[in-house]
Amino acid sequence: MEIKVTKNDIFWSYAAQLLNIGAGVFILPIILKKLSSAELGIWYIFLAIASLTALLDFGFLPTIQRNISYVFSGVEELLEQGISEKKSNGINYKLLKDIIETSKTIYRRISIIILILLSTLGSIYINSLIKELDNSKYIMIAWYLYIFSLIINFYYYYFNALLRGKGMIADANKITIFSRLAFILFSFLGLYFNLGLIGISLGNLASVIVIRILSSKKFFTKELKEELKNIDSKINKKLFKIIFHNANKLGLVSLGSFLILKGNTLIASKYLSLDIVAQYGLSLQLFTILSSISTTLLTVFIPKIVQNRIKENGEEIKEIYSMCFVLNIFIFISGVISIVYVAPYFISILGSNTKLLDRNKMLFMGGYLLLEMIHSNAATFITTSNRIPFVSSSILSGIAMVLISLFLINFTDLGLWSLLISQAIVQLMYNNWKWPLEVNKELKINFFELWEIGIKKIVRILKGERI
């Protein structure tokens, strides 16, 4: 099966990303009006805990997606490392069903673990933060609704990998758009009727239900059901071992990424006021949205890059990566300028209870998050070869950042600067330059050639060349 990426795929990917990550921005005006600064700070802590929960995916999602792409590209067997030489022009439906059944079992177990952890340790942590607030009981109700939405989301999480691994990029993104519209609608109504955090949690639950129902209907077409219905399959221990081999590595990488990108939010919640946590969380949210929008193009092309690796089409891989590299940087820098110099005026006009961080901190964040985005894209590209060489560096960097943050915030008067400086220093020491350099070595190009190839590819596309 030929996996194609069209302009239609790219359009829907950006549209979905704008709603998927930017849904919070669309309801931000009413959030800033209806929630107190303390409540907003608690909401960002909800989101940080959700990010921590996502670590329990342990790298299964991208690994399953990559293996689904291998199957739909004609690979007859999966390997723990590298890509099998056994290929055909068709699809091995037995292998496909084995992956699906194994994925279902994996995510059922993850859902149970999430339920246990969040309903006990998570609830104790949230209660410790809000026990002095007048509306603590309502916040706990919102928390339990949020837990339920996370469990439903994880129970059917494997559908994300199935759709995108098959190359159904436009379809997957249309479904995302519908789900985020549901989030916006229900959250807006909940906030409008003064339900506070309960309203946003209901919006999150509605979004999860929509995306799971539509994903199932879209992936399991009538034809695919016919191919799979007579195949006897159950969880395959050998297949689980193969998937787990790289999934556990990505899981450790995700842990390191969480410590680097979200760990500071939890540290801030203990050492700084909820007002500062809200400012930091709001600023980080805008930059996170920007980063996701910037990297959308590479995400769209991942199944195509995987297929080109199988076909050993190095020149097309080089052009795709270079094009994404150039556009990612252009979009991110443009976004940083807009967030730093334009966004504060809009937030002020809205009469928000929460402001962004000051300009110097925002510019500093934009700088180190730009480098973070570049090396994360390089790491994602490396995974398409079924290799995960950056496990140790990710974990060590995450631990180092937390330790440096704790040291600076306890033994200096830097305050929030402690958290910003620690992330910049740790990443500059290794990850920021190591993985982009590794990709350049694999593609046999230097930094300037990367720009040259990328710009030329963009110009040809603007002149009418097919993607």
Coordinates of N, CA, C and O in Angstrom, one line a residue, residues 243-362:
I243 N 7.6 -4.9 20.3 CA 7.1 -3.6 20.5 C 7.7 -2.9 21.8 O 8.1 -1.8 21.8
F244 N 7.7 -3.7 22.9 CA 8.2 -3.2 24.1 C 9.7 -2.8 24.1 O 10.1 -1.9 24.8
H245 N 10.5 -3.5 23.2 CA 11.9 -3.2 23.1 C 12.2 -1.8 22.9 O 13.0 -1.2 23.6
N246 N 11.5 -1.2 21.9 CA 11.7 0.3 21.6 C 10.7 1.1 22.4 O 11.1 2.3 22.7
A247 N 9.6 0.6 22.7 CA 8.6 1.4 23.4 C 9.1 1.8 24.8 O 9.0 2.9 25.3
N248 N 9.8 0.9 25.5 CA 10.3 1.2 26.8 C 11.4 2.3 26.7 O 11.6 3.1 27.6
K249 N 12.2 2.2 25.6 CA 13.2 3.3 25.4 C 12.5 4.7 25.3 O 12.9 5.6 25.9
L250 N 11.5 4.7 24.4 CA 10.7 5.9 24.2 C 10.0 6.4 25.5 O 9.9 7.6 25.7
G251 N 9.6 5.4 26.3 CA 9.0 5.7 27.6 C 10.0 6.4 28.5 O 9.6 7.4 29.1
L252 N 11.2 6.0 28.5 CA 12.2 6.6 29.3 C 12.5 8.0 28.8 O 12.8 9.0 29.5
V253 N 12.5 8.1 27.4 CA 12.7 9.4 26.8 C 11.6 10.4 27.2 O 11.8 11.5 27.5
S254 N 10.4 9.9 27.2 CA 9.2 10.7 27.6 C 9.3 11.1 29.0 O 8.9 12.3 29.4
L255 N 9.8 10.3 29.9 CA 10.0 10.6 31.3 C 11.0 11.8 31.4 O 10.8 12.8 32.1
G256 N 12.1 11.7 30.6 CA 13.1 12.8 30.6 C 12.5 14.0 30.1 O 12.7 15.1 30.6
S257 N 11.7 13.9 29.0 CA 11.0 15.1 28.4 C 10.1 15.7 29.4 O 10.0 17.0 29.5
F258 N 9.4 14.9 30.1 CA 8.4 15.4 31.1 C 9.2 16.2 32.2 O 8.8 17.3 32.6
L259 N 10.3 15.6 32.7 CA 11.0 16.3 33.7 C 11.5 17.7 33.2 O 11.6 18.7 33.9
I260 N 11.9 17.7 31.9 CA 12.5 18.9 31.3 C 11.4 19.9 31.0 O 11.5 21.1 31.4
L261 N 10.2 19.5 30.5 CA 9.2 20.5 30.0 C 8.1 20.7 31.0 O 7.6 21.8 31.1
K262 N 7.8 19.7 31.9 CA 6.7 19.9 32.8 C 7.1 19.8 34.3 O 6.3 20.3 35.1
G263 N 8.3 19.3 34.5 CA 8.7 19.1 35.9 C 8.8 20.5 36.6 O 8.4 20.6 37.8
N264 N 9.1 21.5 35.9 CA 9.3 22.8 36.5 C 7.9 23.4 37.0 O 7.8 24.2 38.0
T265 N 6.8 23.0 36.3 CA 5.5 23.4 36.8 C 5.2 22.9 38.2 O 4.6 23.6 39.0
L266 N 5.5 21.6 38.4 CA 5.3 21.0 39.7 C 6.2 21.6 40.7 O 5.8 21.8 41.9
I267 N 7.4 21.9 40.4 CA 8.3 22.5 41.3 C 7.8 23.9 41.7 O 7.8 24.3 42.8
A268 N 7.4 24.6 40.7 CA 6.8 26.0 40.9 C 5.6 26.0 41.8 O 5.5 26.9 42.7
S269 N 4.8 24.9 41.7 CA 3.6 24.8 42.5 C 3.9 24.7 44.0 O 3.1 25.0 44.9
K270 N 5.1 24.2 44.3 CA 5.5 24.0 45.7 C 6.4 25.2 46.3 O 6.3 25.5 47.5
Y271 N 7.1 25.9 45.4 CA 8.0 27.0 45.9 C 7.5 28.4 45.5 O 8.0 29.3 46.1
L272 N 6.6 28.5 44.6 CA 6.1 29.8 44.2 C 4.6 30.0 44.4 O 3.9 29.0 44.6
S273 N 4.1 31.2 44.4 CA 2.7 31.4 44.6 C 1.9 30.9 43.4 O 2.4 30.7 42.3
L274 N 0.6 30.6 43.7 CA -0.3 30.1 42.6 C -0.4 31.2 41.5 O -0.6 30.8 40.3
D275 N -0.3 32.5 41.8 CA -0.3 33.5 40.8 C 0.9 33.4 39.9 O 0.7 33.5 38.6
I276 N 2.1 33.1 40.4 CA 3.3 33.0 39.6 C 3.1 31.7 38.7 O 3.5 31.6 37.6
V277 N 2.6 30.6 39.4 CA 2.4 29.4 38.6 C 1.4 29.6 37.5 O 1.7 29.1 36.4
A278 N 0.4 30.4 37.7 CA -0.5 30.7 36.6 C 0.1 31.5 35.5 O -0.1 31.2 34.3
Q279 N 1.0 32.5 35.8 CA 1.7 33.2 34.8 C 2.6 32.3 34.0 O 2.7 32.4 32.8
Y280 N 3.4 31.5 34.7 CA 4.3 30.6 34.1 C 3.6 29.6 33.2 O 3.9 29.3 32.1
G281 N 2.5 29.0 33.8 CA 1.7 28.0 33.0 C 1.1 28.6 31.8 O 1.1 28.0 30.7
L282 N 0.5 29.8 31.9 CA -0.1 30.5 30.7 C 1.0 30.8 29.6 O 0.7 30.5 28.4
S283 N 2.1 31.2 30.0 CA 3.2 31.5 29.1 C 3.7 30.2 28.4 O 3.9 30.2 27.2
L284 N 3.9 29.2 29.2 CA 4.4 27.9 28.7 C 3.3 27.3 27.8 O 3.7 26.7 26.8
Q285 N 2.0 27.5 28.1 CA 1.0 27.0 27.2 C 1.0 27.6 25.8 O 0.9 26.9 24.8
L286 N 1.2 28.9 25.7 CA 1.3 29.5 24.4 C 2.5 29.0 23.6 O 2.4 28.8 22.4
F287 N 3.7 28.8 24.3 CA 4.9 28.3 23.6 C 4.7 26.9 23.2 O 5.2 26.4 22.2
T288 N 4.0 26.1 24.1 CA 3.7 24.7 23.7 C 2.9 24.6 22.5 O 3.1 23.8 21.6
I289 N 1.8 25.5 22.4 CA 1.0 25.5 21.2 C 1.8 25.8 20.0 O 1.7 25.2 19.0
L290 N 2.7 26.8 20.1 CA 3.5 27.2 19.0 C 4.4 26.1 18.6 O 4.6 25.8 17.4
S291 N 5.0 25.4 19.5 CA 5.9 24.3 19.2 C 5.2 23.2 18.5 O 5.7 22.6 17.5
S292 N 4.0 22.9 18.9 CA 3.2 21.8 18.3 C 2.8 22.2 16.8 O 2.8 21.4 15.9
I293 N 2.4 23.5 16.6 CA 2.1 24.0 15.3 C 3.4 23.9 14.4 O 3.3 23.5 13.2
S294 N 4.5 24.3 15.0 CA 5.7 24.3 14.2 C 6.2 22.9 13.7 O 6.7 22.8 12.6
T295 N 5.9 21.9 14.6 CA 6.4 20.6 14.2 C 5.4 19.7 13.5 O 5.6 18.6 13.2
T296 N 4.2 20.3 13.2 CA 3.1 19.6 12.6 C 3.6 19.0 11.3 O 3.2 17.8 10.9
L297 N 4.3 19.7 10.5 CA 4.7 19.3 9.1 C 5.5 18.0 9.2 O 5.2 17.0 8.4
L298 N 6.5 17.9 10.1 CA 7.3 16.7 10.2 C 6.4 15.5 10.6 O 6.6 14.4 10.1
T299 N 5.5 15.8 11.6 CA 4.6 14.7 12.0 C 3.8 14.1 10.9 O 3.6 12.9 10.8
V300 N 3.3 15.0 10.0 CA 2.5 14.5 8.8 C 3.3 13.6 8.0 O 2.8 12.6 7.4
F301 N 4.6 13.9 7.8 CA 5.5 13.1 6.9 C 6.1 11.9 7.5 O 6.8 11.2 6.8
I302 N 5.9 11.6 8.8 CA 6.6 10.5 9.4 C 6.2 9.2 8.7 O 7.2 8.4 8.4
P303 N 4.9 8.8 8.4 CA 4.7 7.6 7.7 C 5.4 7.5 6.3 O 5.8 6.5 5.9
K304 N 5.5 8.7 5.7 CA 6.1 8.7 4.3 C 7.6 8.5 4.5 O 8.2 7.8 3.7
I305 N 8.2 9.1 5.5 CA 9.6 8.9 5.8 C 9.9 7.4 6.0 O 10.9 6.8 5.5
V306 N 9.0 6.8 6.9 CA 9.2 5.3 7.2 C 9.1 4.5 5.9 O 10.0 3.6 5.7
Q307 N 8.2 4.8 5.0 CA 8.1 4.1 3.8 C 9.3 4.3 2.9 O 9.8 3.3 2.2
N308 N 9.8 5.5 2.8 CA 11.0 5.8 2.0 C 12.2 5.1 2.6 O 13.1 4.7 1.8
R309 N 12.3 4.9 3.9 CA 13.4 4.1 4.4 C 13.3 2.7 4.0 O 14.3 2.0 3.6
I310 N 12.1 2.1 3.9 CA 11.9 0.7 3.5 C 12.3 0.6 2.0 O 12.9 -0.4 1.6
K311 N 12.0 1.6 1.2 CA 12.3 1.6 -0.2 C 13.8 2.1 -0.5 O 14.2 2.1 -1.6
E312 N 14.4 2.5 0.6 CA 15.8 3.0 0.5 C 15.9 4.2 -0.4 O 16.9 4.3 -1.2
N313 N 15.0 5.1 -0.3 CA 14.9 6.3 -1.1 C 15.5 7.5 -0.3 O 14.8 8.3 0.2
G314 N 16.8 7.5 -0.3 CA 17.5 8.5 0.6 C 17.3 10.0 0.2 O 17.2 10.9 1.0
E315 N 17.3 10.2 -1.1 CA 17.2 11.6 -1.6 C 15.9 12.2 -1.2 O 15.8 13.4 -0.9
E316 N 14.8 11.5 -1.3 CA 13.5 12.0 -1.0 C 13.4 12.3 0.5 O 12.8 13.3 1.0
I317 N 14.0 11.4 1.3 CA 14.1 11.6 2.8 C 14.8 12.9 3.1 O 14.3 13.7 4.0
K318 N 15.9 13.1 2.4 CA 16.7 14.3 2.7 C 15.9 15.6 2.4 O 15.9 16.5 3.1
E319 N 15.2 15.6 1.3 CA 14.4 16.7 0.9 C 13.2 17.0 1.9 O 13.0 18.1 2.2
I320 N 12.6 15.9 2.3 CA 11.4 16.1 3.2 C 11.9 16.6 4.6 O 11.4 17.6 5.1
Y321 N 13.0 16.1 5.1 CA 13.5 16.5 6.4 C 14.0 18.0 6.3 O 13.7 18.8 7.2
S322 N 14.7 18.3 5.2 CA 15.2 19.7 5.1 C 14.1 20.7 5.0 O 14.2 21.8 5.6
M323 N 13.1 20.4 4.2 CA 11.9 21.2 4.1 C 11.2 21.5 5.4 O 10.9 22.6 5.8
C324 N 11.0 20.4 6.2 CA 10.4 20.5 7.5 C 11.3 21.3 8.4 O 10.8 22.2 9.2
F325 N 12.6 21.1 8.4 CA 13.5 21.9 9.2 C 13.4 23.4 9.0 O 13.2 24.1 10.0
V326 N 13.4 23.8 7.8 CA 13.3 25.2 7.5 C 12.0 25.8 7.9 O 11.9 26.9 8.5
L327 N 10.9 25.2 7.5 CA 9.6 25.7 7.9 C 9.3 25.7 9.4 O 8.7 26.6 9.9
N328 N 9.8 24.7 10.1 CA 9.6 24.6 11.5 C 10.3 25.8 12.2 O 9.7 26.5 13.1
I329 N 11.5 26.2 11.8 CA 12.2 27.3 12.4 C 11.5 28.6 12.1 O 11.3 29.5 12.9
F330 N 11.1 28.8 10.8 CA 10.5 30.0 10.4 C 9.2 30.2 11.2 O 8.9 31.3 11.7
I331 N 8.4 29.2 11.3 CA 7.1 29.3 12.0 C 7.3 29.6 13.5 O 6.6 30.5 14.1
F332 N 8.3 28.9 14.1 CA 8.5 29.1 15.5 C 9.0 30.5 15.8 O 8.5 31.2 16.8
I333 N 10.0 31.0 15.1 CA 10.5 32.4 15.3 C 9.4 33.4 15.1 O 9.3 34.4 15.9
S334 N 8.6 33.2 14.1 CA 7.5 34.2 13.9 C 6.5 34.1 15.0 O 6.0 35.2 15.5
G335 N 6.3 32.9 15.5 CA 5.4 32.8 16.7 C 5.9 33.4 17.9 O 5.1 34.0 18.7
V336 N 7.2 33.3 18.2 CA 7.8 33.9 19.4 C 7.6 35.4 19.4 O 7.3 36.0 20.4
I337 N 7.9 36.0 18.2 CA 7.7 37.4 18.1 C 6.3 37.8 18.4 O 6.0 38.8 19.1
S338 N 5.3 37.1 17.9 CA 3.9 37.4 18.1 C 3.5 37.2 19.6 O 2.8 38.1 20.2
I339 N 4.0 36.1 20.2 CA 3.6 35.9 21.6 C 4.2 36.9 22.5 O 3.6 37.4 23.5
V340 N 5.5 37.3 22.3 CA 6.2 38.2 23.2 C 5.7 39.7 23.0 O 5.5 40.4 24.0
Y341 N 5.4 40.1 21.8 CA 5.1 41.5 21.6 C 3.7 41.8 21.3 O 3.3 43.0 21.4
V342 N 2.8 40.8 21.0 CA 1.4 41.1 20.6 C 0.5 40.5 21.7 O -0.5 41.1 22.1
A343 N 0.7 39.2 22.1 CA -0.2 38.5 23.0 C -0.5 39.3 24.3 O -1.6 39.3 24.7
P344 N 0.5 40.0 24.9 CA 0.2 40.7 26.2 C -0.9 41.7 26.0 O -1.7 41.9 26.9
Y345 N -0.9 42.4 24.8 CA -2.0 43.4 24.6 C -3.4 42.8 24.5 O -4.3 43.3 25.0
F346 N -3.5 41.6 23.8 CA -4.8 41.0 23.7 C -5.2 40.5 25.1 O -6.4 40.6 25.5
I347 N -4.3 40.0 25.9 CA -4.7 39.5 27.3 C -5.1 40.6 28.1 O -6.0 40.5 28.9
S348 N -4.4 41.8 28.0 CA -4.8 43.0 28.7 C -6.2 43.5 28.3 O -7.0 43.8 29.2
I349 N -6.5 43.5 27.0 CA -7.8 43.9 26.6 C -8.9 43.0 27.1 O -10.0 43.5 27.4
L350 N -8.6 41.7 27.2 CA -9.6 40.8 27.8 C -9.9 41.0 29.2 O -10.9 40.4 29.8
G351 N -9.1 41.8 29.9 CA -9.3 42.0 31.3 C -8.9 40.8 32.2 O -9.6 40.5 33.2
S352 N -7.9 40.1 31.7 CA -7.6 38.8 32.4 C -7.1 39.0 33.8 O -6.5 40.0 34.2
N353 N -7.4 38.0 34.7 CA -6.9 38.0 36.0 C -5.5 37.5 36.1 O -4.8 37.6 37.1
T354 N -5.0 36.9 35.0 CA -3.6 36.4 34.9 C -2.9 37.0 33.8 O -3.4 37.1 32.7
K355 N -1.7 37.4 34.0 CA -0.8 38.0 33.0 C 0.2 37.0 32.5 O 0.5 36.0 33.1
L356 N 0.9 37.4 31.4 CA 2.0 36.6 30.9 C 3.3 37.0 31.8 O 3.2 38.1 32.4
L357 N 4.3 36.3 31.7 CA 5.6 36.6 32.3 C 6.1 37.9 31.6 O 5.7 38.3 30.5
D358 N 7.1 38.6 32.3 CA 7.6 39.8 31.7 C 8.4 39.4 30.4 O 8.7 38.3 30.1
R359 N 8.7 40.5 29.6 CA 9.2 40.3 28.2 C 10.6 39.6 28.3 O 10.8 38.7 27.4
N360 N 11.5 39.9 29.2 CA 12.8 39.2 29.2 C 12.7 37.7 29.5 O 13.3 36.9 28.8
K361 N 11.8 37.3 30.4 CA 11.6 35.9 30.6 C 11.0 35.2 29.4 O 11.3 34.1 29.1
M362 N 10.0 35.9 28.7 CA 9.4 35.3 27.6 C 10.4 35.1 26.4 O 10.4 34.1 25.8

